[in-house]
CSV table of C-alpha atoms in Angstrom, one decimal:
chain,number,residue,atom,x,y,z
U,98,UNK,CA,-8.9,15.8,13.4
U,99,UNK,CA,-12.1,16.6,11.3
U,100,UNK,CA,-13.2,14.8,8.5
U,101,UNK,CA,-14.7,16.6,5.7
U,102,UNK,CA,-16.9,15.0,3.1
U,103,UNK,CA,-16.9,16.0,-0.3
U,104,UNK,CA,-19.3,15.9,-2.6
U,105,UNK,CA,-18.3,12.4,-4.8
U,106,UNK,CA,-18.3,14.0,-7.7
U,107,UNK,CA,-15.9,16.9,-6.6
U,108,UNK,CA,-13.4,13.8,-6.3
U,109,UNK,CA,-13.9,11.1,-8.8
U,110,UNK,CA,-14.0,11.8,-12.3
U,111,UNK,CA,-15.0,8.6,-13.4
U,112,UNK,CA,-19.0,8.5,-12.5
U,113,UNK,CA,-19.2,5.6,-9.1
U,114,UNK,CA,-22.0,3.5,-8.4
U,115,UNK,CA,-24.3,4.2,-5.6
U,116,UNK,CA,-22.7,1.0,-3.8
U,117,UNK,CA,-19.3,2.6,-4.3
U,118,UNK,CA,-20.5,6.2,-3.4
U,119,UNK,CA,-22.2,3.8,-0.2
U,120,UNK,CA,-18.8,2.4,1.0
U,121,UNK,CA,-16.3,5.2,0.4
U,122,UNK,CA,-18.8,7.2,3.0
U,123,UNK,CA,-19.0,4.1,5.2
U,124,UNK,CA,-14.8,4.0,5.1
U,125,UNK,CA,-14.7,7.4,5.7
U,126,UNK,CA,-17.3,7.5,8.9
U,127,UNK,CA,-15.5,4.6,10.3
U,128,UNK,CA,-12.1,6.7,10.0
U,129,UNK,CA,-13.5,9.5,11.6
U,130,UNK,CA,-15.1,7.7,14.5
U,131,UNK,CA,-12.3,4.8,14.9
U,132,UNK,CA,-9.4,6.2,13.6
U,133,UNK,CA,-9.0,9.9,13.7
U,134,UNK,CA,-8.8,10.3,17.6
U,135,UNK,CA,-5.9,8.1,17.6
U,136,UNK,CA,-3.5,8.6,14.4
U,137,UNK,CA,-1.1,10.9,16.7
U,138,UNK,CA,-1.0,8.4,19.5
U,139,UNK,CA,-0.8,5.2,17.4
U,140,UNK,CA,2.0,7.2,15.6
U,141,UNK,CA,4.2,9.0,18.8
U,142,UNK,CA,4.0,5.4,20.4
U,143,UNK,CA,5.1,3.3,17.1
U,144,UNK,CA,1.7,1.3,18.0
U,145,UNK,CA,0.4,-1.1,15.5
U,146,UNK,CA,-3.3,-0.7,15.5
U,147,UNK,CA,-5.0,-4.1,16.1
U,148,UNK,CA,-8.0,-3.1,17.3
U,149,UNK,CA,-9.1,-0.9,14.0
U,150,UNK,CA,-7.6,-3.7,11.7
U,151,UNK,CA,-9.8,-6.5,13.0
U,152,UNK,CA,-12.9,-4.2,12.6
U,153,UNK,CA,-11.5,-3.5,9.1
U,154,UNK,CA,-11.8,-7.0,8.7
U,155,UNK,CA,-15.2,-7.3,10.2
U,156,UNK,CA,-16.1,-4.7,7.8
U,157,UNK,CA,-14.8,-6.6,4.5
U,158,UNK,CA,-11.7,-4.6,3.9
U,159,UNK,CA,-9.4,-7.0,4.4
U,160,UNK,CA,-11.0,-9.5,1.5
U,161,UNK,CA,-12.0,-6.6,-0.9
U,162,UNK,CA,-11.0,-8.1,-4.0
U,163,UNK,CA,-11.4,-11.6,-3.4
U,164,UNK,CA,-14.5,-13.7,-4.6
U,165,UNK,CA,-17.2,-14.7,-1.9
U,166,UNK,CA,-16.6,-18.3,-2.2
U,167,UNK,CA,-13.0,-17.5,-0.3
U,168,UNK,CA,-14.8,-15.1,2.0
U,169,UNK,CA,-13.8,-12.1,0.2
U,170,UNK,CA,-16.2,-9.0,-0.1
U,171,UNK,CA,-16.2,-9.8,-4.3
U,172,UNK,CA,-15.4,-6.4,-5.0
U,173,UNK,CA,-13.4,-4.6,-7.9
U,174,UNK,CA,-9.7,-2.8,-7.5
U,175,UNK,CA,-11.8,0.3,-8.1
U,176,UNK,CA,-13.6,-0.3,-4.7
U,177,UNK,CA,-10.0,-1.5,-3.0
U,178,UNK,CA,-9.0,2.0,-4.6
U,179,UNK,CA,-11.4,3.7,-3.0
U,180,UNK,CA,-10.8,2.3,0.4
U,181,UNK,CA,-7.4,2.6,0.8
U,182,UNK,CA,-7.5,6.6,-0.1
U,183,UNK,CA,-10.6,6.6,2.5
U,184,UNK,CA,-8.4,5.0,5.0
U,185,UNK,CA,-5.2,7.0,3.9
U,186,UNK,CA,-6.9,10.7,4.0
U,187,UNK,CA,-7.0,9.7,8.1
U,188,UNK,CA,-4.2,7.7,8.4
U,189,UNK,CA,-1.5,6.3,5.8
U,190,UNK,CA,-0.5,3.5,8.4
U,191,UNK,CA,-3.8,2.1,7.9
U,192,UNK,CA,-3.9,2.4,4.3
U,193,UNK,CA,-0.6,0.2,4.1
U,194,UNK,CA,-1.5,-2.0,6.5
U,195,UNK,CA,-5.0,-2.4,4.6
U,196,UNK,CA,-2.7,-2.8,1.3
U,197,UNK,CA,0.0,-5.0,2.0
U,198,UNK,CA,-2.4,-7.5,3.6
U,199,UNK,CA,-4.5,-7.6,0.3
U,200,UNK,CA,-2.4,-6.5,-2.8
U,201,UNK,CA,0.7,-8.6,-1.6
U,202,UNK,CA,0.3,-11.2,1.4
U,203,UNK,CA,-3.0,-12.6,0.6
U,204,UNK,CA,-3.3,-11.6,-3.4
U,205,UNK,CA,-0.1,-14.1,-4.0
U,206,UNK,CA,-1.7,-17.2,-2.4
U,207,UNK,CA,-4.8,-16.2,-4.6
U,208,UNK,CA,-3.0,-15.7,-7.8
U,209,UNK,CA,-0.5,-18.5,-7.7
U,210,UNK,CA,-1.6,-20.8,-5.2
U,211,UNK,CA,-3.3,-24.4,-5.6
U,212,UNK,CA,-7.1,-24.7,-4.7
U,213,UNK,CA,-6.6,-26.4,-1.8
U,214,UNK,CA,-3.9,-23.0,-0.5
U,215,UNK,CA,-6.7,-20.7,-1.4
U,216,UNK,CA,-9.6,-22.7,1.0
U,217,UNK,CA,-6.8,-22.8,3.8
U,218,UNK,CA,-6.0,-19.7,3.9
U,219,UNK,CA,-8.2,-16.8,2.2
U,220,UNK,CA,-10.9,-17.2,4.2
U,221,UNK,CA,-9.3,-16.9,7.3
U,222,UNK,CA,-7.3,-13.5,6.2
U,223,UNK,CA,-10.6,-11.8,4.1
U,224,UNK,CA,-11.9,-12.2,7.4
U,225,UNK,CA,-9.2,-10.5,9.8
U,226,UNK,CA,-8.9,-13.8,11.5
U,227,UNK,CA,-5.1,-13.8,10.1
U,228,UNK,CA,-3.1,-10.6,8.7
U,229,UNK,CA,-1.0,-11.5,5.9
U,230,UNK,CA,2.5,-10.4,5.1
U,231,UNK,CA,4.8,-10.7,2.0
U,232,UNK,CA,8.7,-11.0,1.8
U,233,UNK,CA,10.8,-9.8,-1.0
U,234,UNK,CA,13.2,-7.6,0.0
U,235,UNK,CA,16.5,-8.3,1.5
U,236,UNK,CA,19.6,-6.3,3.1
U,237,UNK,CA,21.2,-6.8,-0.7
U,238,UNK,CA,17.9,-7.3,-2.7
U,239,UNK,CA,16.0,-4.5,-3.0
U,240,UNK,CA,15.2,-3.7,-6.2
U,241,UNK,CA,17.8,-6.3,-7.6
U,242,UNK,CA,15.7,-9.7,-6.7
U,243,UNK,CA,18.0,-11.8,-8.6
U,244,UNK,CA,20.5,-11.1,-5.6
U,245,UNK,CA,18.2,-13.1,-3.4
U,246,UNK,CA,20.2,-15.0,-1.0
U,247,UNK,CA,17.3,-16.6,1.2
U,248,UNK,CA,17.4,-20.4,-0.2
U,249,UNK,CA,15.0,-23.0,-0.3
U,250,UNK,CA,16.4,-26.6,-0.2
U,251,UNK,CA,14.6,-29.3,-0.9
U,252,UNK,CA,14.6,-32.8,1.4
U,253,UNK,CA,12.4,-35.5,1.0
U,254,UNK,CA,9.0,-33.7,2.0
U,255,UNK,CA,10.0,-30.6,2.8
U,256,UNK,CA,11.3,-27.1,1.9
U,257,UNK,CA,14.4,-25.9,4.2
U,258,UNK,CA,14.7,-22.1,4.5
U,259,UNK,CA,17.6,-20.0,5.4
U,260,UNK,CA,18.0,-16.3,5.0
U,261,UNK,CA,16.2,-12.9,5.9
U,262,UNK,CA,13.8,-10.6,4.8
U,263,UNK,CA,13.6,-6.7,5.2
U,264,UNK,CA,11.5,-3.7,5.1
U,265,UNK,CA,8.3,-6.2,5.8
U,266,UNK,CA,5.1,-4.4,6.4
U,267,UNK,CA,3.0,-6.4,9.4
U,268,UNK,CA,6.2,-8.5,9.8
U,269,UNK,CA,5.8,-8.7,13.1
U,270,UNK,CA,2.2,-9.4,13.4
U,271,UNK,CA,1.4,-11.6,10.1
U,272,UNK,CA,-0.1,-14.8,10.6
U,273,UNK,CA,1.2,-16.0,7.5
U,274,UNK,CA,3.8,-14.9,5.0
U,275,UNK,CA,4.5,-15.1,1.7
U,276,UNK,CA,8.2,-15.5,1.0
U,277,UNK,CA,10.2,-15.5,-2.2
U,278,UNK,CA,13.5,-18.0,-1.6
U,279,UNK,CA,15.9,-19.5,-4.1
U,280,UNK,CA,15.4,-22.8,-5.1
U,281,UNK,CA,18.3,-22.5,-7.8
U,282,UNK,CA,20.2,-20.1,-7.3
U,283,UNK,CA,22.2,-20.4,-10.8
U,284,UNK,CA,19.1,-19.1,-12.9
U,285,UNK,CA,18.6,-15.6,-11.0
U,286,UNK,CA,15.1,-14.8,-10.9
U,287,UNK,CA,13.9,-18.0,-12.5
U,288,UNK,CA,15.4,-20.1,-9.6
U,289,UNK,CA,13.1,-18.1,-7.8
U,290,UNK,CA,9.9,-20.0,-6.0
U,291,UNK,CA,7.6,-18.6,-3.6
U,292,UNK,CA,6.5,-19.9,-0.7
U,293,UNK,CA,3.7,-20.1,2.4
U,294,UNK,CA,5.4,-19.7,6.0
U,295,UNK,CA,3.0,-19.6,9.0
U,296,UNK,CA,3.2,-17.5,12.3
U,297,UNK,CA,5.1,-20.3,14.9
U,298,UNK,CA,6.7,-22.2,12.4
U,299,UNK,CA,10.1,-23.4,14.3
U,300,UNK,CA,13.5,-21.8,12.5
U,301,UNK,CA,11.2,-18.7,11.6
U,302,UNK,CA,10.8,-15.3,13.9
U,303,UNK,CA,10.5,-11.6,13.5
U,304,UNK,CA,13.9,-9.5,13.4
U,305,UNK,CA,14.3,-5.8,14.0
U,306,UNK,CA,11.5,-4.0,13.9
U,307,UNK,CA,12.6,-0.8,12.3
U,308,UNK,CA,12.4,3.4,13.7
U,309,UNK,CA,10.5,5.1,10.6
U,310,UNK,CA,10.5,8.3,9.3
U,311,UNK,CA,6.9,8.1,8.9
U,312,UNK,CA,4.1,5.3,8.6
U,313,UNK,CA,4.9,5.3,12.0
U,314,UNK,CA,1.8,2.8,13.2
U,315,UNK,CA,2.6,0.6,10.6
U,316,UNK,CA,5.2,-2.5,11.7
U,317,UNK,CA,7.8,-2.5,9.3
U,318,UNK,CA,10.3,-5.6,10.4
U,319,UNK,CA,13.0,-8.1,9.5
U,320,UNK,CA,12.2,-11.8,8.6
U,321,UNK,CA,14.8,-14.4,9.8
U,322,UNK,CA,14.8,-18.2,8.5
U,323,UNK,CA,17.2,-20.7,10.4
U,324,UNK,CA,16.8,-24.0,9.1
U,325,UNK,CA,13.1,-23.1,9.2
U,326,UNK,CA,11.6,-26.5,8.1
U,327,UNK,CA,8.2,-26.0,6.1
U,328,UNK,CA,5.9,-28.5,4.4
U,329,UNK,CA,6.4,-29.2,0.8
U,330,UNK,CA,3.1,-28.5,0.1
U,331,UNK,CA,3.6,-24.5,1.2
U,332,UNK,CA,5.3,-24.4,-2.3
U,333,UNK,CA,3.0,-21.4,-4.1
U,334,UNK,CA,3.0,-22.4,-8.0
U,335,UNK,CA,5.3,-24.3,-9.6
U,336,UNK,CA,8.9,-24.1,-8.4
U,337,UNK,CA,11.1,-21.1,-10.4
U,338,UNK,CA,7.5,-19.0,-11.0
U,339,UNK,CA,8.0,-17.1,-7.7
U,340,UNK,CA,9.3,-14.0,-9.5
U,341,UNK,CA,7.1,-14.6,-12.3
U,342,UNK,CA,4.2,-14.3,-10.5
U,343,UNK,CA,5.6,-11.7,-7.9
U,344,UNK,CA,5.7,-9.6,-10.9
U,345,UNK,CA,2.5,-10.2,-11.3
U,346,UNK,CA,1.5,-9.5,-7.4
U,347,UNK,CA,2.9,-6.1,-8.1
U,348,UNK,CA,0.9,-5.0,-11.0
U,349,UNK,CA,-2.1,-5.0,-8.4
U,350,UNK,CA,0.1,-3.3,-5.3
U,351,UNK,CA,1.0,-0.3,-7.3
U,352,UNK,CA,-2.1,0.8,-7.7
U,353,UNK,CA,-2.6,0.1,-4.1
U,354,UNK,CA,0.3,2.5,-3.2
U,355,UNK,CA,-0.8,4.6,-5.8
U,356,UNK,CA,-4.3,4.9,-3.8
U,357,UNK,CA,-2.3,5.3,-0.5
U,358,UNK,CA,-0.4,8.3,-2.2
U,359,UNK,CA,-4.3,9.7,-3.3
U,360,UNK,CA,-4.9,9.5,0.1
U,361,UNK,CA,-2.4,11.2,2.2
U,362,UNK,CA,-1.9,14.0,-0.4
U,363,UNK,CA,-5.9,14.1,-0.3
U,364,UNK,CA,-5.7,14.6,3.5
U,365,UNK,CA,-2.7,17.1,3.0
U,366,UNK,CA,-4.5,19.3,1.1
U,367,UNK,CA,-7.8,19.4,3.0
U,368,UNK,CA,-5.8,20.6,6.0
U,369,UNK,CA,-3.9,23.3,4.1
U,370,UNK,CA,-7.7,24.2,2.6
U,371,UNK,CA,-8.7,24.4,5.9
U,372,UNK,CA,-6.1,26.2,7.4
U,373,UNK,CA,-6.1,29.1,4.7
U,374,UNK,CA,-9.7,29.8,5.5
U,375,UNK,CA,-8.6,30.5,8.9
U,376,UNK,CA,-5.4,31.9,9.4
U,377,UNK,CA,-5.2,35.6,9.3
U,378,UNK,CA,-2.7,37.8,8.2
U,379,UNK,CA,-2.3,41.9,7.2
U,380,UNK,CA,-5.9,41.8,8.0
U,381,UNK,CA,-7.4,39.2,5.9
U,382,UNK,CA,-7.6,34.7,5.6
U,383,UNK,CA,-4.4,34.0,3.8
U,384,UNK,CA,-6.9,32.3,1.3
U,385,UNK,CA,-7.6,35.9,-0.4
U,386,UNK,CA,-3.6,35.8,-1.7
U,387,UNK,CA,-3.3,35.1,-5.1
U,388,UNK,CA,0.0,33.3,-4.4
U,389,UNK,CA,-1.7,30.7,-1.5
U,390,UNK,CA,-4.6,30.3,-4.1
U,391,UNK,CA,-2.0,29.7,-6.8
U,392,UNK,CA,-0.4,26.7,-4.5
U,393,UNK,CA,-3.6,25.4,-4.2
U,394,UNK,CA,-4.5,25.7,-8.0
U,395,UNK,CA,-1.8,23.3,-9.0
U,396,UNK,CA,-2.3,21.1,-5.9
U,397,UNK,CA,-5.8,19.9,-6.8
U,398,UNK,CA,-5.0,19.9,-10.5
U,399,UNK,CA,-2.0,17.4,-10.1
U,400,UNK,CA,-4.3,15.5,-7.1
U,401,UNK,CA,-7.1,15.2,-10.1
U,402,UNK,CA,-4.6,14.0,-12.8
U,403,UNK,CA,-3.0,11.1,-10.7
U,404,UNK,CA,-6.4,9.9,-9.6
U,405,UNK,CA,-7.6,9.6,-12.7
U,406,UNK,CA,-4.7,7.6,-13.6
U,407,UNK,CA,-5.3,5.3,-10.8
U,408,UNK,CA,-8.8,5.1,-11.7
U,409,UNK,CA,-7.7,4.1,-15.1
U,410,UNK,CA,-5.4,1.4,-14.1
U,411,UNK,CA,-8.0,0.3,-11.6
U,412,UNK,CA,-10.9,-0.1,-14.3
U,413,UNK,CA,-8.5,-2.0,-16.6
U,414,UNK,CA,-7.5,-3.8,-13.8
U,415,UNK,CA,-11.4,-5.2,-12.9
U,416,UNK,CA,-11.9,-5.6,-16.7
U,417,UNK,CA,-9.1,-8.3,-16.5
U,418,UNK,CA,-6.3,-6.6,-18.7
U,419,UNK,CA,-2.8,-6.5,-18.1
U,420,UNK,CA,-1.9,-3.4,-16.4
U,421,UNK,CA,1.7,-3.5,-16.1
U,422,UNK,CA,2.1,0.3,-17.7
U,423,UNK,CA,-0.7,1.7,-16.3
U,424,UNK,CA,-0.4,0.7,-12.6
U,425,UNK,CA,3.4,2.0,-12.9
U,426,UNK,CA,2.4,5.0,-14.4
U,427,UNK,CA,0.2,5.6,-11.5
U,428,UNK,CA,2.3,4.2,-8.8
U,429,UNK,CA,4.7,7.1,-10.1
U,430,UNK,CA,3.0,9.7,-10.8
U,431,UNK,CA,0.7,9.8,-7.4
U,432,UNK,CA,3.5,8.9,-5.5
U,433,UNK,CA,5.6,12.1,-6.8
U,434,UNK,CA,2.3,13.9,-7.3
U,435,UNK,CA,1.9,13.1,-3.3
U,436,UNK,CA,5.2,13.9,-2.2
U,437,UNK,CA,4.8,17.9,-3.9
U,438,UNK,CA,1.1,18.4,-2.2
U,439,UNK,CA,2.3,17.2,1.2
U,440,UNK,CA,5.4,19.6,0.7
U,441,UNK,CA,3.3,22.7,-0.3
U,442,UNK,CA,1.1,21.9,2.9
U,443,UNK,CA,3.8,22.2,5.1
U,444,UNK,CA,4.4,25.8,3.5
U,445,UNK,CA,1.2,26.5,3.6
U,446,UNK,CA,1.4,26.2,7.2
U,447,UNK,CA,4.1,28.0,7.5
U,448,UNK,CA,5.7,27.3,11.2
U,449,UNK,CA,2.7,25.4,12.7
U,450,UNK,CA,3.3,22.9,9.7
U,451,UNK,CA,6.9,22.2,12.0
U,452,UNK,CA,5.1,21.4,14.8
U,453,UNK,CA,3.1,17.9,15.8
U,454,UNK,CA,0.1,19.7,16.8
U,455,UNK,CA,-0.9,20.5,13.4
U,456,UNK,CA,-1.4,17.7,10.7
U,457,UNK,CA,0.9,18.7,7.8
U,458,UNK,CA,4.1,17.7,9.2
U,459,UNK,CA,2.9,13.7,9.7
U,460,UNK,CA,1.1,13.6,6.2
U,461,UNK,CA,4.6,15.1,4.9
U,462,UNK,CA,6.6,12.5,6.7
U,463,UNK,CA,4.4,9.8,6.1
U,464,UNK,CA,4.3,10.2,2.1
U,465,UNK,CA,7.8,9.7,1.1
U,466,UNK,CA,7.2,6.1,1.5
U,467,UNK,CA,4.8,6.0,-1.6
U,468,UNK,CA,8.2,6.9,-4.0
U,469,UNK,CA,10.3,4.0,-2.4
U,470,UNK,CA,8.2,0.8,-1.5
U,471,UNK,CA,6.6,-1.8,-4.2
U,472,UNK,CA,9.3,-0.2,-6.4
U,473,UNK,CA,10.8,3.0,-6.9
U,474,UNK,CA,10.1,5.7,-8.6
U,475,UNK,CA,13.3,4.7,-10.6
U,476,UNK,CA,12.2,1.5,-10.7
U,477,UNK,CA,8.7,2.5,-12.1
U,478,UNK,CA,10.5,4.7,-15.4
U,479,UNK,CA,12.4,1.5,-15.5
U,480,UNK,CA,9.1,-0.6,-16.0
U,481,UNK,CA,7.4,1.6,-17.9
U,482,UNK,CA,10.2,2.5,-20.7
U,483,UNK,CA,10.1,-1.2,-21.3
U,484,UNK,CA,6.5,-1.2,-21.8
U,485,UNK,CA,6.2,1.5,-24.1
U,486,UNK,CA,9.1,0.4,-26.3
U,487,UNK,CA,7.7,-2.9,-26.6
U,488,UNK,CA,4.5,-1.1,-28.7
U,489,UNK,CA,6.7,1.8,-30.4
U,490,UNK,CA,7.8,0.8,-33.3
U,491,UNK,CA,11.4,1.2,-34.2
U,492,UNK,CA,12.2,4.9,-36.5
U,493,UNK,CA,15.8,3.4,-37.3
């Protein structure tokens, strides 16, 4: 798989640093040389990529947006933007294994946690040493949290879990994990807490890792909790703020998965460009049609509009404003943006874009993730109705 590099400026409408214009061509090298080769084996085999995730963490991307004095890279969401569409272009398993380990996993303990969580455990995940993981979602409580049914009982100096968790990206490989359990079950979300759960703990073990569609290289796993027995001190925030604050996680992980939906409709649409150029038909490169040139008209228009929606939520992000409308907005619109450029590819392609030797049909499978996880796109109008009728004054 060839990587192409286009000019910045064709891409970003925003105006990037040179340090930003520096690593988004570093990403994209190292995805080219150390992914690329790979993405169809890593994805036929359902093989979780160590290898290339502890070089991303050797290279920084796995503490992007956490300060230096945790051993993060300091960087902005703009930057964690950046390399997660790098990464995605390539391969959208690495993208969400890239994203759940810093929007989610690790982002939580930095948000909510005490000082002495954060020197524990940051350092050790910025670095790759540990890969983070972050459980919300349950057989009955997907987008519903309140229905949690994972508890958290309290005795003497400890915190006793029972329950499970579902659809957890890196479940199977995190070091540590972030999970959200009830600690009073009476007051729905606000009985909520949130707490840290380490790799080996006893009463804690992986589930059923699950047979995707499409982010094939990613893990995506079950969580169980049998009288797992955890410290006291693994309590994240103040007992009852775990939704609070997971609400708060989020805000950063759409634009995340917005960048991951950039990405694979990015990659999508280099192939078609590529392909159009070169296949052939009544005697001329199917490019020269003024219906295939059409297709790829609104294809880069709508890949422009949701990037510069991410970017937007990004900057307001890094300017420390609350983005709760804005990173919807751009989780939904990329996402559904995504899905219709990877769909057009695969027409684009015609037959080949059926078939596994061409790339269309894996960046088609793997986006439909990007309208479902960190909230649905249902979900999203949801968020972003209340939002806007919060500031709209009432005409009654």
């Amino acid at each position: 798989m060839s990587v192409a590099l286009q000019p910045v400026e064709s891409l970003y409408p925003f105006v990037l640093t040179e340090d930003q214009e520096h690593l988004r061509r570093e990403i994209r090298e190292f995805a080219a040389r150390e992914i690329a080769p790979h993405v169809m084996e890593w994805d036929e085999a359902s093989e979780f990529p160590m290898d290339a995730v502890k070089k991303l963490g050797a290279m920084g991307l796995l503490g992007v947006i956490f300060p230096p004095e945790y051993g993060g890279a300091g960087l902005g969401y703009v930057d964690y933007m950046l390399a997660i569409e790098e990464l995605s272009a390539v391969d959208g398993s690495i993208g969400i294994i890239v994203a759940a380990h810093n929007s989610l996993g690790t982002n939580h303990i930095f948000l909510a946690g005490n000082e002495a969580q954060k020197r524990k455990y940051i350092p050790r995940m910025a670095s790759g040493e540990w890969l983070a993981a972050w459980g919300l979602t349950e057989p009955g409580a997907g987008s519903d949290a309140s229905n949690s049914r994972t508890t958290a009982v309290k005795k003497d100096d400890r915190y006793i879990l029972n329950g499970s968790k579902t659809f957890i990206t890196n479940g199977r490989y995190a070091d540590v994990i972030v999970v959200i359990a009830a600690t009073d079950k009476s007051k729905g979300t606000h009985g909520l807490s949130a707490f840290v759960v380490e790799k080996g703990t006893k009463g804690f073990r992986p589930g059923k890792k699950e047979n995707k569609l499409g982010l094939r290289a990613s893990d995506t796993s079950e969580l169980i909790f049998e009288d797992c027995e955890i410290p006291a001190e693994n309590l994240l925030g103040a007992e009852g703020d775990g939704f609070i604050d997971a609400m708060r996680v989020l805000d950063g992980g759409r634009i995340s998965i917005a960048a991951l939906s950039l990405g694979i409709a990015r990659g999508a649409l280099d192939a078609a460009l590529k392909y159009v150029k070169e296949r052939r038909q009544f005697g001329k490169a199917i490019a020269e049609f003024q219906g295939i040139q059409w297709k790829l008209a609104d294809m880069a228009t709508e890949l422009d509009a949701a990037r510069l929606l991410t970017q937007r939520a990004a900057v307001l992000k890094d300017a420390g404003r609350k983005v709760t409308r804005e990173s919807s907005m751009a989780k939904l619109f990329s996402s559904e943006v995504a899905v219709r450029i990877c769909n057009e590819a695969v027409q684009l392609f015609g037959g080949y874009g059926f078939i596994k030797d061409y790339p269309a049909e894996k960046f088609y499978r793997d986006v439909k993730l990007c309208t479902i996880g960190e909230g649905t796109s249902e979900i999203q109008r949801m968020v972003i109705a209340r939002e806007i009728l919060k500031v709209t004054p009432s005409r009654g």
